[in-house]
Tab-separated table of C-alpha atoms and ligand atoms in Angstrom:
chain	number	residue	atom	x	y	z
A	1	MET	CA	-81.809	-103.206	222.420
A	2	SER	CA	-84.932	-101.236	221.582
A	3	SER	CA	-85.204	-99.931	218.037
A	4	ALA	CA	-84.919	-96.399	219.464
A	5	ASP	CA	-81.341	-97.286	220.392
A	6	ASN	CA	-80.296	-98.151	216.873
A	7	LEU	CA	-77.489	-95.744	216.088
A	8	ILE	CA	-76.690	-96.025	212.405
A	9	PHE	CA	-73.578	-94.921	210.571
A	10	HIS	CA	-74.046	-93.660	207.011
A	11	VAL	CA	-70.729	-93.433	205.224
A	12	ARG	CA	-70.537	-92.013	201.715
A	13	PRO	CA	-68.022	-93.633	199.412
A	14	GLY	CA	-64.593	-92.319	198.524
A	15	GLY	CA	-62.374	-89.615	199.970
A	16	CYS	CA	-59.085	-89.941	201.796
A	17	LEU	CA	-57.675	-89.342	205.283
A	18	THR	CA	-55.273	-86.480	205.985
A	19	GLY	CA	-54.003	-84.362	208.875
A	20	ASN	CA	-52.683	-84.945	212.388
A	21	LEU	CA	-54.792	-86.600	214.998
A	22	ARG	CA	-54.668	-88.245	218.385
A	23	VAL	CA	-57.074	-91.099	219.017
A	24	PRO	CA	-58.352	-91.658	222.593
A	25	GLY	CA	-56.384	-93.347	225.369
A	26	ASP	CA	-55.499	-97.013	225.478
A	27	LYS	CA	-58.389	-99.089	226.815
A	28	SER	CA	-56.288	-101.877	228.342
A	29	ILE	CA	-53.996	-99.437	230.134
A	30	SER	CA	-56.948	-97.289	231.282
A	31	HIS	CA	-58.601	-100.276	232.999
A	32	ARG	CA	-55.384	-101.264	234.733
A	33	SER	CA	-54.620	-97.710	235.877
A	34	ILE	CA	-57.908	-97.586	237.812
A	35	MET	CA	-57.409	-101.063	239.297
A	36	LEU	CA	-53.844	-100.577	240.499
A	37	GLY	CA	-54.361	-96.916	241.476
A	38	SER	CA	-57.273	-97.987	243.685
A	39	LEU	CA	-55.218	-100.658	245.479
A	40	ALA	CA	-52.137	-98.460	245.876
A	41	GLU	CA	-51.034	-96.490	248.888
A	42	GLY	CA	-51.168	-92.786	248.081
A	43	THR	CA	-52.612	-90.653	245.283
A	44	THR	CA	-52.387	-91.723	241.634
A	45	HIS	CA	-52.789	-89.107	238.881
A	46	ILE	CA	-53.723	-90.365	235.435
A	47	ARG	CA	-53.574	-88.431	232.159
A	48	GLY	CA	-54.927	-89.629	228.827
A	49	PHE	CA	-57.590	-91.861	230.422
A	50	LEU	CA	-60.059	-93.335	227.928
A	51	GLU	CA	-63.481	-91.861	228.672
A	52	GLY	CA	-65.221	-94.755	226.932
A	53	GLU	CA	-67.971	-96.881	228.426
A	54	ASP	CA	-65.707	-99.885	229.121
A	55	SER	CA	-63.058	-98.090	231.162
A	56	LEU	CA	-65.770	-95.964	232.812
A	57	ALA	CA	-67.420	-99.229	233.921
A	58	THR	CA	-64.185	-100.159	235.705
A	59	LEU	CA	-63.942	-96.689	237.243
A	60	GLN	CA	-67.549	-96.849	238.464
A	61	ALA	CA	-67.005	-100.336	239.933
A	62	PHE	CA	-64.149	-99.036	242.086
A	63	ARG	CA	-66.249	-96.073	243.234
A	64	GLU	CA	-68.845	-98.611	244.327
A	65	LEU	CA	-66.072	-100.502	246.120
A	66	GLY	CA	-65.497	-97.378	248.191
A	67	VAL	CA	-62.603	-95.711	246.338
A	68	ASP	CA	-62.550	-91.917	246.056
A	69	ILE	CA	-61.952	-91.171	242.373
A	70	GLU	CA	-62.036	-87.676	240.895
A	71	GLY	CA	-62.746	-87.201	237.187
A	72	PRO	CA	-62.447	-88.072	234.432
A	73	ALA	CA	-62.114	-84.512	233.208
A	74	ASP	CA	-60.397	-84.151	229.870
A	75	GLY	CA	-58.674	-87.497	230.394
A	76	GLU	CA	-57.466	-86.660	233.905
A	77	VAL	CA	-58.322	-88.900	236.841
A	78	THR	CA	-57.130	-88.726	240.443
A	79	ILE	CA	-57.443	-91.781	242.667
A	80	GLN	CA	-57.028	-91.829	246.432
A	81	GLY	CA	-55.706	-95.363	246.774
A	82	VAL	CA	-57.177	-97.428	249.618
A	83	GLY	CA	-54.319	-99.931	249.882
A	84	MET	CA	-54.407	-103.664	249.174
A	85	HIS	CA	-57.085	-104.376	251.802
A	86	GLY	CA	-59.126	-101.175	251.769
A	87	LEU	CA	-61.952	-102.050	249.355
A	88	LYS	CA	-65.459	-102.157	250.850
A	89	ALA	CA	-68.484	-104.271	249.921
A	90	PRO	CA	-70.649	-102.418	247.368
A	91	ALA	CA	-74.352	-101.801	247.963
A	92	GLY	CA	-75.414	-103.837	244.921
A	93	VAL	CA	-74.070	-105.830	241.990
A	94	LEU	CA	-71.158	-104.449	239.959
A	95	ASP	CA	-72.389	-103.850	236.406
A	96	LEU	CA	-69.546	-104.046	233.904
A	97	GLY	CA	-71.639	-103.417	230.797
A	98	ASN	CA	-69.971	-104.703	227.613
A	99	SER	CA	-66.479	-104.927	229.080
A	100	GLY	CA	-64.830	-108.348	229.099
A	101	THR	CA	-61.587	-106.883	230.409
A	102	SER	CA	-63.352	-105.363	233.423
A	103	MET	CA	-65.059	-108.628	234.282
A	104	ARG	CA	-62.128	-110.988	233.780
A	105	LEU	CA	-59.570	-108.815	235.557
A	106	LEU	CA	-61.909	-107.811	238.364
A	107	VAL	CA	-62.942	-111.338	239.239
A	108	GLY	CA	-59.266	-112.123	239.870
A	109	LEU	CA	-58.606	-108.928	241.770
A	110	LEU	CA	-61.727	-109.387	243.911
A	111	ALA	CA	-61.598	-113.167	244.522
A	112	GLY	CA	-59.286	-112.842	247.534
A	113	GLN	CA	-60.786	-109.715	249.147
A	114	GLY	CA	-62.970	-111.579	251.629
A	115	LEU	CA	-66.069	-109.870	250.194
A	116	ALA	CA	-69.291	-111.321	248.755
A	117	LEU	CA	-69.803	-109.702	245.353
A	118	THR	CA	-71.711	-110.223	242.104
A	119	LEU	CA	-70.410	-109.135	238.706
A	120	VAL	CA	-72.902	-108.691	235.865
A	121	GLY	CA	-72.693	-107.523	232.265
A	122	ASP	CA	-74.816	-106.769	229.209
A	123	ARG	CA	-76.201	-109.397	226.848
A	124	SER	CA	-72.971	-109.773	224.855
A	125	LEU	CA	-70.765	-110.004	227.952
A	126	SER	CA	-73.204	-112.446	229.578
A	127	GLY	CA	-72.642	-114.812	226.655
A	128	ARG	CA	-68.842	-114.827	226.843
A	129	PRO	CA	-66.826	-117.696	228.359
A	130	MET	CA	-65.795	-117.148	231.985
A	131	ARG	CA	-64.628	-120.640	233.057
A	132	ARG	CA	-61.276	-119.782	231.505
A	133	VAL	CA	-60.829	-117.533	234.547
A	134	THR	CA	-63.035	-119.144	237.178
A	135	ASP	CA	-61.447	-122.623	236.799
A	136	PRO	CA	-57.870	-121.507	237.582
A	137	LEU	CA	-59.214	-119.177	240.289
A	138	ALA	CA	-60.930	-122.210	241.866
A	139	ALA	CA	-57.568	-123.996	241.777
A	140	MET	CA	-56.233	-121.072	243.864
A	141	GLY	CA	-59.007	-121.649	246.409
A	142	ALA	CA	-61.411	-118.956	245.190
A	143	ARG	CA	-65.172	-119.514	245.258
A	144	VAL	CA	-66.741	-118.030	242.158
A	145	GLU	CA	-70.005	-119.286	240.703
A	146	THR	CA	-70.966	-118.904	237.045
A	147	THR	CA	-74.177	-119.898	235.273
A	148	GLU	CA	-74.432	-123.496	234.075
A	149	GLN	CA	-73.083	-122.318	230.719
A	150	GLY	CA	-69.981	-120.924	232.416
A	151	THR	CA	-71.025	-117.327	231.888
A	152	ALA	CA	-71.795	-114.232	234.001
A	153	PRO	CA	-73.280	-113.306	236.440
A	154	LEU	CA	-70.217	-114.218	238.492
A	155	LYS	CA	-70.917	-114.643	242.198
A	156	ILE	CA	-67.846	-114.317	244.384
A	157	GLN	CA	-67.972	-115.755	247.909
A	158	PRO	CA	-65.442	-114.789	250.570
A	159	VAL	CA	-62.677	-117.297	251.290
A	160	GLU	CA	-60.055	-117.412	254.051
A	161	GLU	CA	-57.109	-117.235	251.680
A	162	LEU	CA	-55.910	-117.899	248.155
A	163	THR	CA	-52.961	-120.137	247.337
A	164	ALA	CA	-50.589	-119.425	244.474
A	165	ILE	CA	-50.636	-121.682	241.412
A	166	ASP	CA	-48.265	-122.547	238.638
A	167	TYR	CA	-50.514	-122.298	235.596
A	168	ARG	CA	-50.020	-122.850	231.898
A	169	LEU	CA	-52.584	-120.805	229.945
A	170	PRO	CA	-54.619	-122.991	227.562
A	171	VAL	CA	-55.131	-119.972	225.259
A	172	ALA	CA	-52.962	-116.927	224.612
A	173	SER	CA	-55.009	-114.435	226.616
A	174	ALA	CA	-53.844	-111.344	228.458
A	175	GLN	CA	-57.145	-111.227	230.280
A	176	ILE	CA	-56.620	-114.660	231.858
A	177	LYS	CA	-52.972	-113.910	232.608
A	178	SER	CA	-53.877	-110.579	234.211
A	179	CYS	CA	-56.776	-112.062	236.173
A	180	LEU	CA	-54.466	-114.630	237.753
A	181	LEU	CA	-51.658	-112.159	238.423
A	182	LEU	CA	-54.124	-109.862	240.194
A	183	ALA	CA	-55.450	-112.797	242.238
A	184	GLY	CA	-51.816	-113.725	242.911
A	185	LEU	CA	-51.318	-110.396	244.711
A	186	TYR	CA	-53.571	-111.864	247.408
A	187	ALA	CA	-52.282	-115.461	247.343
A	188	SER	CA	-49.762	-117.079	249.630
A	189	GLY	CA	-46.718	-118.159	247.658
A	190	THR	CA	-45.509	-117.494	244.125
A	191	THR	CA	-48.047	-117.341	241.295
A	192	ARG	CA	-46.472	-118.441	238.013
A	193	ILE	CA	-48.223	-118.050	234.672
A	194	THR	CA	-46.833	-119.478	231.444
A	195	GLU	CA	-48.301	-118.333	228.140
A	196	PRO	CA	-48.363	-120.293	224.869
A	197	ALA	CA	-47.523	-117.089	222.956
A	198	PRO	CA	-46.770	-113.515	224.055
A	199	THR	CA	-49.843	-111.424	224.893
A	200	ARG	CA	-50.146	-107.808	225.961
A	201	ASP	CA	-48.032	-107.198	229.057
A	202	HIS	CA	-49.519	-103.970	230.408
A	203	THR	CA	-50.367	-105.567	233.761
A	204	GLU	CA	-46.777	-106.668	234.310
A	205	ARG	CA	-45.376	-103.288	233.245
A	206	MET	CA	-47.801	-101.338	235.387
A	207	LEU	CA	-47.280	-103.530	238.458
A	208	SER	CA	-43.577	-102.748	238.157
A	209	GLY	CA	-44.420	-99.034	237.780
A	210	PHE	CA	-46.324	-99.240	241.087
A	211	GLY	CA	-43.241	-100.803	242.690
A	212	TYR	CA	-44.493	-104.405	242.798
A	213	PRO	CA	-41.788	-106.951	241.910
A	214	VAL	CA	-42.699	-109.053	238.858
A	215	VAL	CA	-40.293	-111.589	237.355
A	216	LYS	CA	-40.344	-112.485	233.664
A	217	GLU	CA	-38.386	-115.554	232.529
A	218	GLY	CA	-39.065	-116.619	228.956
A	219	ALA	CA	-42.777	-117.312	228.600
A	220	THR	CA	-43.348	-117.343	232.381
A	221	VAL	CA	-44.264	-114.397	234.560
A	222	SER	CA	-44.363	-114.696	238.335
A	223	LEU	CA	-45.020	-112.679	241.455
A	224	ASN	CA	-45.252	-113.265	245.196
A	225	GLY	CA	-48.440	-112.438	247.042
A	226	GLY	CA	-48.620	-110.134	250.022
A	227	GLY	CA	-46.771	-107.088	248.682
A	228	LYS	CA	-47.975	-103.541	248.255
A	229	LEU	CA	-48.440	-100.975	245.511
A	230	THR	CA	-47.140	-97.428	245.728
A	231	ALA	CA	-49.097	-94.695	243.919
A	232	CYS	CA	-47.557	-93.098	240.839
A	233	ASP	CA	-48.429	-90.865	237.901
A	234	ILE	CA	-49.572	-92.517	234.679
A	235	ASP	CA	-49.559	-91.006	231.178
A	236	ILE	CA	-51.740	-93.231	228.981
A	237	PRO	CA	-50.806	-93.312	225.282
A	238	ALA	CA	-53.321	-93.288	222.446
A	239	ASP	CA	-54.782	-96.739	221.787
A	240	ILE	CA	-53.174	-98.605	218.884
A	241	SER	CA	-56.405	-100.592	218.602
A	242	SER	CA	-58.261	-97.341	217.822
A	243	ALA	CA	-55.423	-96.048	215.640
A	244	ALA	CA	-55.756	-99.284	213.638
A	245	PHE	CA	-58.922	-98.075	211.886
A	246	PHE	CA	-57.051	-95.024	210.666
A	247	LEU	CA	-53.971	-97.047	209.698
A	248	VAL	CA	-56.187	-99.189	207.487
A	249	GLY	CA	-58.336	-96.288	206.234
A	250	ALA	CA	-55.344	-94.180	205.198
A	251	THR	CA	-53.636	-97.183	203.604
A	252	ILE	CA	-56.598	-98.140	201.401
A	253	ALA	CA	-57.682	-94.608	200.357
A	254	SER	CA	-55.517	-93.141	197.654
A	255	GLY	CA	-54.210	-89.644	198.421
A	256	SER	CA	-54.161	-90.258	202.183
A	257	ASP	CA	-51.343	-88.959	204.398
A	258	LEU	CA	-52.098	-89.088	208.101
A	259	LEU	CA	-50.088	-88.585	211.278
A	260	LEU	CA	-51.366	-90.451	214.333
A	261	LYS	CA	-49.871	-88.892	217.451
A	262	HIS	CA	-48.548	-90.479	220.643
A	263	VAL	CA	-49.670	-94.056	219.902
A	264	GLY	CA	-48.703	-96.917	222.227
A	265	ILE	CA	-46.504	-99.306	220.241
A	266	ASN	CA	-45.831	-101.898	222.917
A	267	PRO	CA	-44.296	-104.917	221.088
A	268	THR	CA	-47.098	-107.128	222.447
A	269	ARG	CA	-49.626	-104.913	220.609
A	270	ASP	CA	-47.930	-104.011	217.327
A	271	GLY	CA	-49.186	-106.903	215.181
A	272	VAL	CA	-51.369	-104.546	213.145
A	273	ILE	CA	-48.317	-102.573	212.007
A	274	ASN	CA	-46.367	-105.744	211.233
A	275	ILE	CA	-49.221	-107.341	209.291
A	276	LEU	CA	-50.041	-104.196	207.310
A	277	ARG	CA	-46.363	-103.748	206.451
A	278	LEU	CA	-46.160	-107.353	205.248
A	279	MET	CA	-49.116	-106.514	202.985
A	280	GLY	CA	-47.231	-103.524	201.590
A	281	ALA	CA	-48.451	-100.650	203.782
A	282	ASP	CA	-46.420	-97.464	204.140
A	283	ILE	CA	-46.234	-96.819	207.896
A	284	GLU	CA	-43.397	-94.803	209.400
A	285	ILE	CA	-42.676	-94.902	213.122
A	286	LEU	CA	-41.480	-91.465	214.244
A	287	ASN	CA	-40.460	-89.857	217.498
A	288	ARG	CA	-40.159	-93.077	219.497
A	289	GLN	CA	-40.051	-92.546	223.254
A	290	ASP	CA	-40.648	-94.333	226.517
A	291	VAL	CA	-43.598	-92.957	228.480
A	292	GLY	CA	-43.942	-94.406	231.969
A	293	GLY	CA	-42.640	-97.828	230.924
A	294	GLU	CA	-44.649	-98.042	227.682
A	295	PRO	CA	-43.155	-97.380	224.228
A	296	VAL	CA	-44.946	-94.602	222.341
A	297	ALA	CA	-44.485	-93.079	218.861
A	298	ASP	CA	-46.161	-91.023	216.145
A	299	LEU	CA	-47.274	-93.095	213.167
A	300	ARG	CA	-47.258	-91.597	209.677
A	301	VAL	CA	-49.324	-93.591	207.229
A	302	ARG	CA	-49.725	-92.972	203.527
A	303	ALA	CA	-51.855	-94.726	200.931
A	304	ALA	CA	-50.287	-97.863	199.471
A	305	ARG	CA	-51.156	-100.824	197.279
A	306	LEU	CA	-51.710	-103.919	199.372
A	307	ARG	CA	-51.182	-107.564	198.492
A	308	GLY	CA	-52.859	-110.549	200.110
A	309	ILE	CA	-50.753	-112.645	202.496
A	310	ALA	CA	-50.919	-115.650	204.771
A	311	ILE	CA	-50.980	-113.866	208.141
A	312	PRO	CA	-48.171	-115.275	210.320
A	313	VAL	CA	-49.726	-117.138	213.248
A	314	ASP	CA	-47.300	-115.569	215.722
A	315	GLN	CA	-48.802	-112.154	214.921
A	316	VAL	CA	-52.342	-113.211	215.852
A	317	PRO	CA	-52.243	-112.500	219.613
A	318	LEU	CA	-50.330	-109.268	218.899
A	319	ALA	CA	-53.178	-108.003	216.704
A	320	ILE	CA	-56.115	-109.793	218.308
A	321	ASP	CA	-58.428	-106.757	218.404
A	322	GLU	CA	-57.401	-105.410	215.008
A	323	PHE	CA	-58.734	-108.160	212.729
A	324	PRO	CA	-62.006	-106.460	211.789
A	325	ALA	CA	-59.930	-103.566	210.389
A	326	LEU	CA	-57.361	-105.942	208.878
A	327	PHE	CA	-60.116	-107.863	207.072
A	328	VAL	CA	-61.107	-104.605	205.374
A	329	ALA	CA	-57.466	-104.128	204.343
A	330	ALA	CA	-57.505	-107.698	202.963
A	331	ALA	CA	-60.639	-106.919	200.940
A	332	CYS	CA	-58.710	-104.035	199.329
A	333	ALA	CA	-55.555	-106.073	198.648
A	334	GLU	CA	-54.573	-107.758	195.441
A	335	GLY	CA	-54.868	-111.525	195.857
A	336	THR	CA	-55.860	-113.719	198.747
A	337	THR	CA	-55.378	-113.164	202.470
A	338	VAL	CA	-55.574	-116.197	204.732
A	339	LEU	CA	-55.938	-116.012	208.506
A	340	THR	CA	-55.528	-119.129	210.656
A	341	GLY	CA	-55.029	-119.757	214.378
A	342	ALA	CA	-57.542	-117.073	215.361
A	343	GLU	CA	-60.456	-119.042	216.851
A	344	GLU	CA	-60.438	-116.576	219.785
A	345	LEU	CA	-62.070	-114.058	217.431
A	346	ARG	CA	-65.255	-116.103	217.721
A	347	VAL	CA	-65.656	-115.224	221.428
A	348	LYS	CA	-65.017	-111.475	221.366
A	349	GLU	CA	-67.777	-108.852	221.674
A	350	SER	CA	-69.296	-110.722	218.696
A	351	ASP	CA	-68.192	-113.708	216.638
A	352	ARG	CA	-65.850	-111.508	214.640
A	353	ILE	CA	-65.099	-114.133	212.005
A	354	GLN	CA	-68.751	-114.751	211.140
A	355	VAL	CA	-69.956	-111.176	211.521
A	356	MET	CA	-67.138	-109.772	209.348
A	357	ALA	CA	-67.616	-112.520	206.732
A	358	ASP	CA	-71.362	-111.766	206.587
A	359	GLY	CA	-70.755	-108.024	206.253
A	360	LEU	CA	-68.026	-108.372	203.630
A	361	GLN	CA	-70.221	-110.728	201.609
A	362	ALA	CA	-73.086	-108.216	201.825
A	363	LEU	CA	-70.678	-105.723	200.221
A	364	GLY	CA	-69.802	-108.144	197.424
A	365	VAL	CA	-66.447	-109.300	198.815
A	366	ASP	CA	-65.464	-112.962	198.528
A	367	ALA	CA	-64.912	-113.832	202.220
A	368	THR	CA	-65.072	-117.416	203.484
A	369	PRO	CA	-65.063	-118.088	207.216
A	370	THR	CA	-63.139	-121.109	208.530
A	371	PRO	CA	-63.246	-122.537	212.071
A	372	ASP	CA	-60.124	-120.598	213.105
A	373	GLY	CA	-59.948	-117.763	210.618
A	374	ILE	CA	-61.054	-116.500	207.242
A	375	VAL	CA	-60.029	-116.452	203.587
A	376	ILE	CA	-60.558	-113.118	201.844
A	377	GLN	CA	-60.148	-112.485	198.155
A	378	GLY	CA	-59.362	-108.836	197.421
A	379	GLY	CA	-61.699	-107.111	194.969
A	380	PRO	CA	-64.229	-104.332	194.569
A	381	ILE	CA	-66.368	-103.316	197.557
A	382	ARG	CA	-69.978	-102.466	196.747
A	383	GLY	CA	-72.154	-100.183	198.809
A	384	GLY	CA	-74.715	-101.813	201.059
A	385	ARG	CA	-76.045	-102.289	204.569
A	386	VAL	CA	-74.201	-104.328	207.195
A	387	GLY	CA	-74.841	-105.252	210.816
A	388	SER	CA	-72.238	-104.606	213.495
A	389	HIS	CA	-73.984	-106.914	215.992
A	390	GLY	CA	-73.351	-104.277	218.639
A	391	ASP	CA	-69.603	-104.768	218.231
A	392	HIS	CA	-67.689	-101.467	218.283
A	393	ARG	CA	-64.758	-102.710	216.226
A	394	ILE	CA	-66.957	-104.192	213.490
A	395	ALA	CA	-68.792	-100.871	213.152
A	396	MET	CA	-65.584	-98.837	212.821
A	397	ALA	CA	-63.987	-101.320	210.411
A	398	PHE	CA	-66.924	-101.144	207.996
A	399	ALA	CA	-66.952	-97.345	208.268
A	400	MET	CA	-63.390	-97.325	206.895
A	401	ALA	CA	-64.370	-99.738	204.088
A	402	ALA	CA	-66.457	-96.900	202.587
A	403	LEU	CA	-63.228	-95.133	201.572
A	404	ARG	CA	-62.893	-97.775	198.857
A	405	ALA	CA	-66.546	-98.616	198.262
A	406	GLU	CA	-68.576	-97.987	195.110
A	407	GLY	CA	-71.653	-96.822	197.037
A	408	GLU	CA	-72.765	-95.722	200.501
A	409	ILE	CA	-72.211	-98.151	203.395
A	410	VAL	CA	-74.867	-98.143	206.106
A	411	ILE	CA	-73.929	-99.801	209.401
A	412	ASP	CA	-76.521	-100.814	211.989
A	413	ASP	CA	-76.254	-100.960	215.733
A	414	CYS	CA	-73.261	-98.661	216.288
A	415	SER	CA	-73.874	-97.222	219.762
A	416	ASN	CA	-71.229	-99.523	221.279
A	417	VAL	CA	-68.533	-97.570	219.442
A	418	ASN	CA	-68.638	-95.505	222.637
A	419	THR	CA	-67.245	-98.439	224.607
A	420	SER	CA	-63.774	-97.872	223.180
A	421	PHE	CA	-63.808	-94.809	220.940
A	422	PRO	CA	-65.956	-91.889	222.074
A	423	GLY	CA	-65.853	-89.174	219.404
A	424	PHE	CA	-65.048	-91.591	216.570
A	425	VAL	CA	-67.526	-90.052	214.129
A	426	ALA	CA	-66.288	-86.483	214.651
A	427	LEU	CA	-62.608	-87.455	214.550
A	428	ALA	CA	-63.000	-89.620	211.438
A	429	ALA	CA	-65.022	-86.861	209.727
A	430	SER	CA	-62.314	-84.309	210.594
A	431	ALA	CA	-59.760	-86.518	208.823
A	432	GLY	CA	-61.918	-86.822	205.689
A	433	LEU	CA	-64.295	-89.775	206.148
A	434	ALA	CA	-67.776	-88.829	204.890
A	435	ILE	CA	-69.528	-90.284	207.939
A	436	GLU	CA	-72.715	-89.288	209.711
A	437	SER	CA	-74.451	-91.033	212.578
A	438	LYS	CA	-78.241	-91.068	212.904
A	439	LYS	CA	-80.639	-92.508	215.440
A	440	GLU	CA	-83.356	-94.636	213.896
A	441	ASN	CA	-86.654	-95.415	215.568
B	501	S3P	C1	-57.377	-107.349	226.643
B	501	S3P	C2	-57.012	-108.569	226.173
B	501	S3P	C3	-57.555	-109.180	224.937
B	501	S3P	C4	-58.295	-108.157	224.088
B	501	S3P	C5	-59.179	-107.262	224.901
B	501	S3P	C6	-58.354	-106.505	225.920
B	501	S3P	C7	-56.768	-106.835	227.889
B	501	S3P	O1	-58.462	-110.200	225.292
B	501	S3P	O2	-59.064	-108.821	223.110
B	501	S3P	O3	-59.848	-106.327	224.078
B	501	S3P	O4	-56.885	-105.623	228.165
B	501	S3P	O5	-56.156	-107.634	228.613
B	501	S3P	P1	-57.980	-111.724	225.497
B	501	S3P	O6	-57.014	-111.718	226.590
B	501	S3P	O7	-59.226	-112.483	225.874
B	501	S3P	O8	-57.433	-112.143	224.169
């Protein structure tokens, strides 16, 4: 990053969050809508698509693979599906930017296409572990090379065919599960994936929506290769992972009363609501409905006093992206919050345990990292300057901390907020956060 790229958030202390708002579309569902729409037979119309850099990286990759995709325009995308075997070799490498989901799902989807392809990413993505997907793909007969460190670039070589595997995931990861299910579409036999704990199931739900039979039995999901996808219309709900910043912000800022519209509340994603409620948050779930196979609701959140808790380990995979925001809630709670069983946070867009602990400490909060979690003692939050390490969720979490801070919070390196939440600054300001973003040279 050159210094000219340093986008800085300045957030003045105090205030509260009020009004009605809709945060942008779900990132996980947006990625999958492009992938399955591209492989389907017929035309897929998408509404509510996330126009953030991560999902746009997936969209661009499929354009480079020869798919005709119109949009996005105001969240609408139209895909002329090419069928299961219609992708074409791209002219160059596929650059997936900061997006781990794009890389891990695409390597599975592309491993059995009979094409030679290279997947690359930015500095953060190029440091993230990829053997967790390339090892089981190799067991299916795929040929994918990583660097010696097991990282991207990923070089895919064509193979004659893939063979289904019966695989027990070593970590609770929807990205690994989805990677192998997508590879399984091209494998002979039945691919069976067993997870150690439930993880987001958008791939399974969307495959069913496209007419592809998927069987779920307990912790195991399976599908037979060789089927086809039939185009459909997809209405993408607002992303609960983006709503999470506002759930925390409104909870910690006295006087807040906020309605978050049309949020996806899939039970494999609702850990943030469960954890905040256990801490004493006041979150009402209104207007529940089913939208295209995904549960959706409006969330009303009002300020509440929080108490520290031991976060139940079974909630960890259900809230895996929401911990930066939850750590801010913990800093505002009375007593101690203890997180365990969350070592995965160390290999996200940044090491979210260390980076959050460093930032909280810089703001005067007693936060002690542990190998698989953190211990946070609630107390006053001072003003100060923190680094986001280019991690979108760290930047937005610290922005919300200003609602309870004693002085201004300045957050460095915030341009990656655009990967998941374009328009964050304007939307947060419209709800009452005193935030400004500035470029610094
Ligand atoms: C995602 C799965 C999660 C999550 C990521 C999106 C997905 O990753 O952190 O932001 O869309 O499948 P892991 O599966 O690695 O936990």
